[in-house]
Short mmCIF file of C-alpha atoms and ligand atoms in Angstrom, two decimals:
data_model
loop_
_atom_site.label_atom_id
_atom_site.label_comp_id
_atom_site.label_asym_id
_atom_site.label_seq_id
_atom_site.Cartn_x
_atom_site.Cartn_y
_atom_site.Cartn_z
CA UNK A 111 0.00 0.00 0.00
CA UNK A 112 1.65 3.47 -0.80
CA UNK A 113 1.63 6.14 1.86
CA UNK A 114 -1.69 8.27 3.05
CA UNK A 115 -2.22 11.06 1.26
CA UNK A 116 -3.77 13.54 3.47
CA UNK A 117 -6.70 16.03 3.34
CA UNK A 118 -4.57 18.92 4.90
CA UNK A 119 -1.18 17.77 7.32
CA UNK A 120 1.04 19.63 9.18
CA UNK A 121 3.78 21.46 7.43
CA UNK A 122 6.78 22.95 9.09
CA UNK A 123 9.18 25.42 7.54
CA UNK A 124 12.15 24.52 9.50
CA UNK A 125 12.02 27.99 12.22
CA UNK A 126 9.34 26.22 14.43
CA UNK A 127 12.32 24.48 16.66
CA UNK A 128 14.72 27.47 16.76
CA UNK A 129 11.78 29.53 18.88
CA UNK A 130 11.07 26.40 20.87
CA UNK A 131 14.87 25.66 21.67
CA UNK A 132 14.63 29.23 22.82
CA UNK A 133 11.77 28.86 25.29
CA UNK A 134 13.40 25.94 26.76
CA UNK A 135 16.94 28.07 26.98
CA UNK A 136 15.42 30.94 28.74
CA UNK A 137 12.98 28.54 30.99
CA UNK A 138 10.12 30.67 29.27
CA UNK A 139 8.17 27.00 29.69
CA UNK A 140 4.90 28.67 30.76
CA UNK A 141 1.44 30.19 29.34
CA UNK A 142 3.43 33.42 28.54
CA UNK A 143 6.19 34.78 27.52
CA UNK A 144 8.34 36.02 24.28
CA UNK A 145 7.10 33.57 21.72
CA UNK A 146 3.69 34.43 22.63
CA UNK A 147 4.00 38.30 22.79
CA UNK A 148 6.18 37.73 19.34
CA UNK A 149 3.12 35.81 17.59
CA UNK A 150 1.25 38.12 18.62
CA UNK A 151 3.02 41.12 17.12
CA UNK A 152 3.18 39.05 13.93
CA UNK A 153 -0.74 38.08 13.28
CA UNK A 154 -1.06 41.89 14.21
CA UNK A 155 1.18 42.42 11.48
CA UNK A 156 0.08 39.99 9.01
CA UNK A 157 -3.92 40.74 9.32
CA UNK A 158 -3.08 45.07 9.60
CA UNK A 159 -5.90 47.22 10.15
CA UNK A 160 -4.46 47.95 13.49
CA UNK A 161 -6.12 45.05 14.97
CA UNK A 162 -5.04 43.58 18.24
CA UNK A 163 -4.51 39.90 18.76
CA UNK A 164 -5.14 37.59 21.75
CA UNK A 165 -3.49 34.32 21.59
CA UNK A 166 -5.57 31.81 22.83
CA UNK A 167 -5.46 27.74 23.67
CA UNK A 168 -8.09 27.26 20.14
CA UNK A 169 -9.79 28.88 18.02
CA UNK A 170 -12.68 27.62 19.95
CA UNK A 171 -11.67 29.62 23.55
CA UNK A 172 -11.81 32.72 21.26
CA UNK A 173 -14.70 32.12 20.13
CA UNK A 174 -16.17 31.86 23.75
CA UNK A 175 -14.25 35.16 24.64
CA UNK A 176 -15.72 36.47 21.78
CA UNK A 177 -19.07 36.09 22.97
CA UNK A 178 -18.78 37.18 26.18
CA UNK A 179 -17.28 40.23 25.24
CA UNK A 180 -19.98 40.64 22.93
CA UNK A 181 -22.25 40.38 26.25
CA UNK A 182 -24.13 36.97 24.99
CA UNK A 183 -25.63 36.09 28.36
CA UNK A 184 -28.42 32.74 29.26
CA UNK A 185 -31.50 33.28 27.43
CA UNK A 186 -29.77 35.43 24.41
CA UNK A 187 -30.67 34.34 20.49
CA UNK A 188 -27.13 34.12 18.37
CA UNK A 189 -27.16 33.77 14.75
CA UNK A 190 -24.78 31.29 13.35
CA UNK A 191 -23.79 29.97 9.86
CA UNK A 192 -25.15 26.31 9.43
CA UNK A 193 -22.82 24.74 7.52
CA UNK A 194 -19.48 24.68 9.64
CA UNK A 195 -17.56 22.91 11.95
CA UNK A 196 -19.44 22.39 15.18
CA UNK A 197 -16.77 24.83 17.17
CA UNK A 198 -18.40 27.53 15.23
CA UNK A 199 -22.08 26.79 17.14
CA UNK A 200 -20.74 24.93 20.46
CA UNK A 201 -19.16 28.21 22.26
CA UNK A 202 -22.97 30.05 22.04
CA UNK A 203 -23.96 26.63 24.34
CA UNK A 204 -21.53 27.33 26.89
CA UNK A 205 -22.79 31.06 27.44
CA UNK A 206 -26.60 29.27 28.17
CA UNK A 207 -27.16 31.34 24.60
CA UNK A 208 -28.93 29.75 21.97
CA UNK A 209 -27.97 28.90 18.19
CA UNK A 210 -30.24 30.15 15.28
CA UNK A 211 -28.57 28.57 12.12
CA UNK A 212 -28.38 30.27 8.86
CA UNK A 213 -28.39 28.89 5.47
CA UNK A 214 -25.61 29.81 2.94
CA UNK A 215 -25.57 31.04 -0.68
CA UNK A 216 -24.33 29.22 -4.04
CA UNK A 217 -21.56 31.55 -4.43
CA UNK A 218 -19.13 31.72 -1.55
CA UNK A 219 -21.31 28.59 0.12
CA UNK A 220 -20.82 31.16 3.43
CA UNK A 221 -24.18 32.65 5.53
CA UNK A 222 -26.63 34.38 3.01
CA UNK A 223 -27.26 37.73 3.45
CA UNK A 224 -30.59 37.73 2.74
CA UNK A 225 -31.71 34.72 4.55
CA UNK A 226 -29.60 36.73 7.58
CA UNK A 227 -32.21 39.40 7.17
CA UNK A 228 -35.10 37.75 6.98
CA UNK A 229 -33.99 35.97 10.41
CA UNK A 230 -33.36 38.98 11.94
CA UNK A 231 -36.62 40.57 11.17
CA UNK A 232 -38.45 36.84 12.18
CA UNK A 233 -37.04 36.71 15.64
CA UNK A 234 -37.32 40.67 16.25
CA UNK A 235 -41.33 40.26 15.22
CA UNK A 236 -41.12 37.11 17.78
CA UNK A 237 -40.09 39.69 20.58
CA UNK A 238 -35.74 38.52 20.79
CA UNK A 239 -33.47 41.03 18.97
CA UNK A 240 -30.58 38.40 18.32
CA UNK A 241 -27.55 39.17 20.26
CA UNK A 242 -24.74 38.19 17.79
CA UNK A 243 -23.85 37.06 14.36
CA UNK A 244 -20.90 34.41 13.42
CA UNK A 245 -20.12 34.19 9.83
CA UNK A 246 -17.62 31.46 8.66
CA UNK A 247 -15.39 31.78 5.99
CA UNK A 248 -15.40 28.11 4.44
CA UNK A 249 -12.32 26.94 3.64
CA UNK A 250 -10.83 29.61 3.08
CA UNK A 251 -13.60 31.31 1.03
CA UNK A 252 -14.00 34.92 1.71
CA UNK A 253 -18.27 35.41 3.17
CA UNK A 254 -19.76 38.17 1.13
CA UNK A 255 -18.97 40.59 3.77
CA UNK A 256 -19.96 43.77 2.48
CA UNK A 257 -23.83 42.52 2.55
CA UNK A 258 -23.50 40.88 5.57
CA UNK A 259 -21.63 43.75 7.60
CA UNK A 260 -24.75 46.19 5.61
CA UNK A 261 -27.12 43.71 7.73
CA UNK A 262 -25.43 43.68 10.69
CA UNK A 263 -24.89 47.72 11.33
CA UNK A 264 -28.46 48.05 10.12
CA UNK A 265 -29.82 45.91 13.07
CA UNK A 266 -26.90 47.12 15.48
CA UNK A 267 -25.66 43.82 15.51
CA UNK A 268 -22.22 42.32 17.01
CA UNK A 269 -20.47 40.57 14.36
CA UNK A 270 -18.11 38.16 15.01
CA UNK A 271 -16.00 36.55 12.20
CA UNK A 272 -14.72 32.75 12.47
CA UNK A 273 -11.84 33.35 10.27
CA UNK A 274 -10.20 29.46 11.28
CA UNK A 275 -10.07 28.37 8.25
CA UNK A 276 -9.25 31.94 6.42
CA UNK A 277 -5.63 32.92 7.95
CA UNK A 278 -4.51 35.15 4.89
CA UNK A 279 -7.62 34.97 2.35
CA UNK A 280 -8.99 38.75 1.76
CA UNK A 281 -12.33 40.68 0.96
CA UNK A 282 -11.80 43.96 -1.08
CA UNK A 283 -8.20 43.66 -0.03
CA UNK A 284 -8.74 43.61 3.89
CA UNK A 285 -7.53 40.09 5.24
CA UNK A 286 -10.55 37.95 6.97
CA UNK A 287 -10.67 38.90 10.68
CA UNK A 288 -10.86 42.13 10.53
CA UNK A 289 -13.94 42.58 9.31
CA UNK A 290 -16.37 42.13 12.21
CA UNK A 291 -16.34 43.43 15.67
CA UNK A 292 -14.23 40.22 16.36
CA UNK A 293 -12.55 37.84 14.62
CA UNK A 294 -10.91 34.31 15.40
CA UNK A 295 -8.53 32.31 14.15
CA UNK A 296 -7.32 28.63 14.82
CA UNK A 297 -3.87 27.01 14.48
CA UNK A 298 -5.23 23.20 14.90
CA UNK A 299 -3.38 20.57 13.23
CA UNK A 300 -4.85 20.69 10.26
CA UNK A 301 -5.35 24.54 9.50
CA UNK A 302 -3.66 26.34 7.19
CA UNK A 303 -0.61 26.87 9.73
CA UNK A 304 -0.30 25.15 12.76
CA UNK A 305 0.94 25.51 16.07
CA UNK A 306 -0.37 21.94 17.09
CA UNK A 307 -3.41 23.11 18.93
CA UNK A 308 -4.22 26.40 19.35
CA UNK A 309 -6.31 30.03 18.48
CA UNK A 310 -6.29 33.48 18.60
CA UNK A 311 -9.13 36.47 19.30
CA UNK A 312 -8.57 39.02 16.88
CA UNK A 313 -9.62 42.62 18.85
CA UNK A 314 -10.06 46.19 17.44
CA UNK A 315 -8.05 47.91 20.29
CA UNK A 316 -5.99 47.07 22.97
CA UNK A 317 -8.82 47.68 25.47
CA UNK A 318 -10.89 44.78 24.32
CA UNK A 319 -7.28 42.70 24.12
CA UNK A 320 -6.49 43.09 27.51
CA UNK A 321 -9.82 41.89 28.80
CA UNK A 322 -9.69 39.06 26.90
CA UNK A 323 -6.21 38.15 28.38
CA UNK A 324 -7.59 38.88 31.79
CA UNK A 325 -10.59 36.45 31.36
CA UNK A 326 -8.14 33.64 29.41
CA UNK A 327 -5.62 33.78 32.68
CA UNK A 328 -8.61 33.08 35.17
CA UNK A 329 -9.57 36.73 35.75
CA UNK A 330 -6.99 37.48 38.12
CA UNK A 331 -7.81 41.33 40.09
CA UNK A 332 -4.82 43.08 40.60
CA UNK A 333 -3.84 42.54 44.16
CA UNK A 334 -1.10 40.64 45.64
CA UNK A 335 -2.91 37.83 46.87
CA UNK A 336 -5.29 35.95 44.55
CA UNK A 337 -8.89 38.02 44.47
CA UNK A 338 -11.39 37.66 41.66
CA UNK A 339 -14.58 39.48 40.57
CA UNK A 340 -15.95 37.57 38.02
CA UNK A 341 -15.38 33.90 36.40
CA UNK A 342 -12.08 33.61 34.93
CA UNK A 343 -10.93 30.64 32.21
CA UNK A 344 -7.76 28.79 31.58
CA UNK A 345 -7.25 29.63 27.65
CA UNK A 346 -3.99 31.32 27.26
CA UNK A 347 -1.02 30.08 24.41
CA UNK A 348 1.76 28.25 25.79
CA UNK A 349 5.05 29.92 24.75
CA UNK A 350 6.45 26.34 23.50
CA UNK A 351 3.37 25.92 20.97
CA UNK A 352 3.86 30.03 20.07
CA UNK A 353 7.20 29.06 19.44
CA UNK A 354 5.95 27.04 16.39
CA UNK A 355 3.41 29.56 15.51
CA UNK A 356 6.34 32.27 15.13
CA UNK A 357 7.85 29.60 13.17
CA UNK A 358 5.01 28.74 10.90
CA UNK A 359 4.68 32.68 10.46
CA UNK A 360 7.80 32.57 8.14
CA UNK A 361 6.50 30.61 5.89
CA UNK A 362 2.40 31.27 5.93
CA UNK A 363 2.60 33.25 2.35
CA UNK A 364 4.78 30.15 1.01
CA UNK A 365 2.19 28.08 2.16
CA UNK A 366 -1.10 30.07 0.77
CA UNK A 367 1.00 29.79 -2.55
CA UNK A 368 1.24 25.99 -2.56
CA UNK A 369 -2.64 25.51 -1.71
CA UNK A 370 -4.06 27.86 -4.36
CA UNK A 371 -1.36 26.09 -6.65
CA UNK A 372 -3.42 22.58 -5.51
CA UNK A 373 -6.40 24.93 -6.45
CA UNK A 374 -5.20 25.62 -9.77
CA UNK A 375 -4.40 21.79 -10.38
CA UNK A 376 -8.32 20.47 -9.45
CA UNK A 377 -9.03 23.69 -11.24
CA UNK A 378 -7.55 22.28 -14.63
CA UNK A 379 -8.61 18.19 -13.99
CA UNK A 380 -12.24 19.18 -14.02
CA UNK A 381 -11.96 21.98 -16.73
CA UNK A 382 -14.07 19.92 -19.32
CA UNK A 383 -16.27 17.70 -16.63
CA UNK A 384 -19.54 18.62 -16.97
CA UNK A 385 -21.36 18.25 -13.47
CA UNK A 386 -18.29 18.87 -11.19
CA UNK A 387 -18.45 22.38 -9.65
CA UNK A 388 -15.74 23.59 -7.75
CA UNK A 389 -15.36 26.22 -4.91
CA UNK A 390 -13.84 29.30 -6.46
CA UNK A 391 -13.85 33.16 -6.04
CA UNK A 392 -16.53 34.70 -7.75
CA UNK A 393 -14.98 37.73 -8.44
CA UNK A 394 -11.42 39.84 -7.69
CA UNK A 395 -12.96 40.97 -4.61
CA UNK A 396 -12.12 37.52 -3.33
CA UNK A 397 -8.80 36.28 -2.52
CA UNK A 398 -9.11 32.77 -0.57
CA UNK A 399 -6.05 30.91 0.85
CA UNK A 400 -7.68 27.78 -0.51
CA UNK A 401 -7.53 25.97 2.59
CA UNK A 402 -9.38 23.02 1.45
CA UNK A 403 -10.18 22.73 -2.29
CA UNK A 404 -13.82 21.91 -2.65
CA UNK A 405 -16.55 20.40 -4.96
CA UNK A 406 -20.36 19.53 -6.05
CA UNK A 407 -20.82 16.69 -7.81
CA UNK A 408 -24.24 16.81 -9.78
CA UNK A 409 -24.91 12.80 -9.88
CA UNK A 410 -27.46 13.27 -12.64
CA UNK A 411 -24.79 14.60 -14.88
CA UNK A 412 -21.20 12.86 -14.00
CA UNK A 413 -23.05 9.86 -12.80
CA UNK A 414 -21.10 9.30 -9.74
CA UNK A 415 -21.60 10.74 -6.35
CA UNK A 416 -19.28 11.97 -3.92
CA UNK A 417 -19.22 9.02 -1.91
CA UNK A 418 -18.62 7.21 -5.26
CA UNK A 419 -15.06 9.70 -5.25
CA UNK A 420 -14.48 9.48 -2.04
CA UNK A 421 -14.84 5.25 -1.66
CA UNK A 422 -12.75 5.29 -4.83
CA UNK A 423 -10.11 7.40 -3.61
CA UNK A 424 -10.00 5.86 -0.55
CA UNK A 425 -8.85 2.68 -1.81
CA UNK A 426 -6.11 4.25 -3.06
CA UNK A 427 -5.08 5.39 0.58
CA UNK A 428 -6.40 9.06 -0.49
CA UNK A 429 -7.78 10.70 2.09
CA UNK A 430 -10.97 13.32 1.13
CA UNK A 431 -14.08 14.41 3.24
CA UNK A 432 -17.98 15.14 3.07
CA UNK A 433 -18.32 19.32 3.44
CA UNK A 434 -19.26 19.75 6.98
CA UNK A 435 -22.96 18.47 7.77
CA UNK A 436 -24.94 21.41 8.27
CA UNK A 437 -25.31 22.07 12.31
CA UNK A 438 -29.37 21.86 11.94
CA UNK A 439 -29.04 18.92 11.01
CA UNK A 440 -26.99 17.84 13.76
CA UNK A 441 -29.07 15.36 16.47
CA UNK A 442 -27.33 18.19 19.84
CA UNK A 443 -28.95 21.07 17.65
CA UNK A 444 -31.90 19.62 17.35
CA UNK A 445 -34.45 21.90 18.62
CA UNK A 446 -32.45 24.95 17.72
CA UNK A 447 -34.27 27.25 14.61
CA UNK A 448 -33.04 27.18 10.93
CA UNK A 449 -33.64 30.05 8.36
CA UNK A 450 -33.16 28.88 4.80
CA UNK A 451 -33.85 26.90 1.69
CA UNK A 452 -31.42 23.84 2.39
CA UNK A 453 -28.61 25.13 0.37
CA UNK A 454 -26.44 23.87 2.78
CA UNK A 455 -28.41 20.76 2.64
CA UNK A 456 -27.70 20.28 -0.65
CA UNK A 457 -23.99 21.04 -0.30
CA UNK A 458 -23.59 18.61 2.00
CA UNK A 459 -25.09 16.43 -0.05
CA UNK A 460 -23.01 16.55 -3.70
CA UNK A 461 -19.97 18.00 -1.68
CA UNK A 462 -16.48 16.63 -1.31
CA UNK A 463 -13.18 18.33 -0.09
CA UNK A 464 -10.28 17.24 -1.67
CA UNK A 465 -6.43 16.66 -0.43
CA UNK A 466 -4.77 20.30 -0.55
CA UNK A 467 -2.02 20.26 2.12
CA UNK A 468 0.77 22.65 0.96
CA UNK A 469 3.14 19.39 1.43
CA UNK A 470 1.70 18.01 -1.15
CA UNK A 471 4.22 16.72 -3.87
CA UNK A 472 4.05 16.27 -7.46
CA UNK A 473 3.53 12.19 -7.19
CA UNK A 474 0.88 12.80 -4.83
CA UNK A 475 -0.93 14.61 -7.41
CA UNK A 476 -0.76 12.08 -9.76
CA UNK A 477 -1.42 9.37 -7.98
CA UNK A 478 -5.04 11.52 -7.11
CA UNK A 479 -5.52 12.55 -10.95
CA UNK A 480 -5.20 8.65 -11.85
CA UNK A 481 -7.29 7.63 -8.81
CA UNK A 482 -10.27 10.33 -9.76
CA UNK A 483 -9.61 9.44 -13.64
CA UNK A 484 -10.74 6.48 -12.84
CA UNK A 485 -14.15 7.84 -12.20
CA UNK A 486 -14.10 10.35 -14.93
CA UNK A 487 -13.33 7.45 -17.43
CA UNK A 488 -15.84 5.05 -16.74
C1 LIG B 653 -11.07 24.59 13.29
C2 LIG B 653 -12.26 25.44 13.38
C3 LIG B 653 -12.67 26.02 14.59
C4 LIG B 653 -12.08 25.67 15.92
O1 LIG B 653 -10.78 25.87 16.10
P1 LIG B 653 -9.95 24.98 17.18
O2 LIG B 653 -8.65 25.66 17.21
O3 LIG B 653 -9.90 23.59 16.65
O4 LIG B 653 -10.69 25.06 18.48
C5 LIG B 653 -13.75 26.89 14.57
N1 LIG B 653 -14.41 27.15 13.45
C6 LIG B 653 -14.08 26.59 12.27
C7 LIG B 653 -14.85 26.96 11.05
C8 LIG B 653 -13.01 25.71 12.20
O5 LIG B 653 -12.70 25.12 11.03
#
């Protein structure tokens, strides 16, 4: 059997061990320190706009800090994109909040702004002005942020941008995260860099920053001994896993390159399939890192579904995955609302992620061109 190829693996540059060496040298073996204050300095950097970062222990921690500095309390209504990972929805649970899921749009396959509206206006009529909105950018795919940022100020609104999977796609030029009142990022495994686990809150001053370090270091007052006024959390970046993140830092671009290169090469395998959509920018307004290059198979046309590709491929040690099932359709979200046509229904349905790690070597792309040719040439 030849080796797995992977849907997205870990990818050092080579600088990750040189910060790490360093931490261990200076006995900086702790939830602070240089490497973290460094990383820090270089998301703040990287993203611009003058926004502030917080790193955190995952992207999901800032997205609870998120929420609780948006004030989302027991009782309140949050809006949340359906079709996501389930880190996206889970965080609203822990504040006693509830999840209203959104459907998506053809185009970006992110939260429609329209169905967004027609929510908002649903649950105000009901008597609840929701309390928050997360939009997702999908693998990297830029939401239609514009519209959705139109809705938001227009009901007065927090937004609050799960940028996980975006770490260096743009919207009209501005990198993903700073378009909302918040923003998070992750640095899991597989994510576009990695620090092994591990997230950051993306703030709009240093105000909001600080808070969110005081509530991820268990709300410590300032006083000698240990005094506390309201419930602190445990959510802080070690400085050894910073360490990698300053590392993987040097070589994000790099990496962004090599995934919209894998982009390019699905891009060109499909060109004359008829019934094989992929996931790309609709216009120049949209830069994605390509995280995960995706597709819609229409079985009526190619004939094949995607478990059809993905059994297939999977014989050949080729590792792909279903989009991520919608969270209303989840059995824990059960009771929550849903606004929407089933778009995202639908996409979860025809739609397959494909291997786009930026490891990925030339054989390893055509050992998945044969393996999908297969398919196509039946
Ligand atoms: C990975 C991911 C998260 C969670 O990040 P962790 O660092 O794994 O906690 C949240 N939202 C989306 C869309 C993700 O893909």
């Amino acid at each position: 059997m030849k080796d797995k190829i992977w849907l997205s693996s870990p990818h050092m540059g080579g600088g990750e061990q040189k910060y790490v060496q360093e931490a261990f040298d200076t006995n900086w073996v702790a939830p602070l320190g240089p490497n973290v204050n460094g990383f820090e300095a270089d998301l703040e950097n990287y993203i611009g706009k003058e926004t502030k970062v917080a790193c955190l222990a995952s992207g999901t921690s800032a997205l609870h800090l998120a929420l609780i500095l948006s004030d989302v309390t027991y009782g309140d209504e949050v809006l949340c994109q359906s079709i996501t990972f389930s880190a996206s929805a889970n965080p609203i649970v822990y504040q006693g909040a509830k999840p209203v899921f959104i459907d998506s749009e053809y185009e970006t396959w992110n939260m429609c702004p329209k169905v967004l509206e027609e929510a908002i206006e649903d649950r105000i009529s009901k008597g609840k002005k929701p309390k928050a909105i997360i939009v997702v950018h999908l693998y990297g795919m830029p939401a239609k942020m514009n519209e959705i940022m139109s809705v938001a100020r227009k009901y007065d609104i927090t937004l609050i941008e799960d940028a996980a999977e975006a770490l260096g796609s743009k919207y009209k030029k501005n990198k993903c995260g700073t378009f909302g009142d918040f923003g998070i990022l992750s640095f899991n495994g597989n994510k576009i860099i990695t620090t092994s686990g591990g997230g950051a809150l993306v703030c709009k001053n240093n105000k909001e920053k600080e808070k969110a370090i005081f509530l991820a270091t268990q709300a410590r007052d300032n006083a000698p001994h240990y005094q506390h006024s309201e419930i602190g959390y445990n959510y802080r970046m070690s400085n050894i896993t910073a360490g990698i993140g300053r590392g993987q830092m040097e070589v994000l671009d790099e990496h962004i390159n090599y995934r919209r290169a894998n982009h390019k090469f699905y891009k060109d395998l499909f060109l004359n399939v008829e019934g094989i959509t992929l996931l790309t920018e609709p216009n120049d307004d949209y830069y994605s890192n390509h995280w995960l290059t995706s597709i819609i198979i229409d079985e009526k046309i190619t004939g094949f579904n995607r478990e059809d590709l993905r059994l297939i491929m999977l014989e050949d040690n080729i590792e792909t995955r279903p989009l991520w099932k919608p969270m209303h359709l989840q059995p824990v979200f059960k009771d929550c609302s849903y606004y929407g046509s089933n778009i995202s229904e639908k996409l979860f349905k025809d739609g397959l992620c494909l291997p786009s790690g930026s490891n990925l070597t030339d054989a390893d792309r055509e050992r998945i061109k044969l393996s999908i040719n297969k398919l196509l040439e039946k």
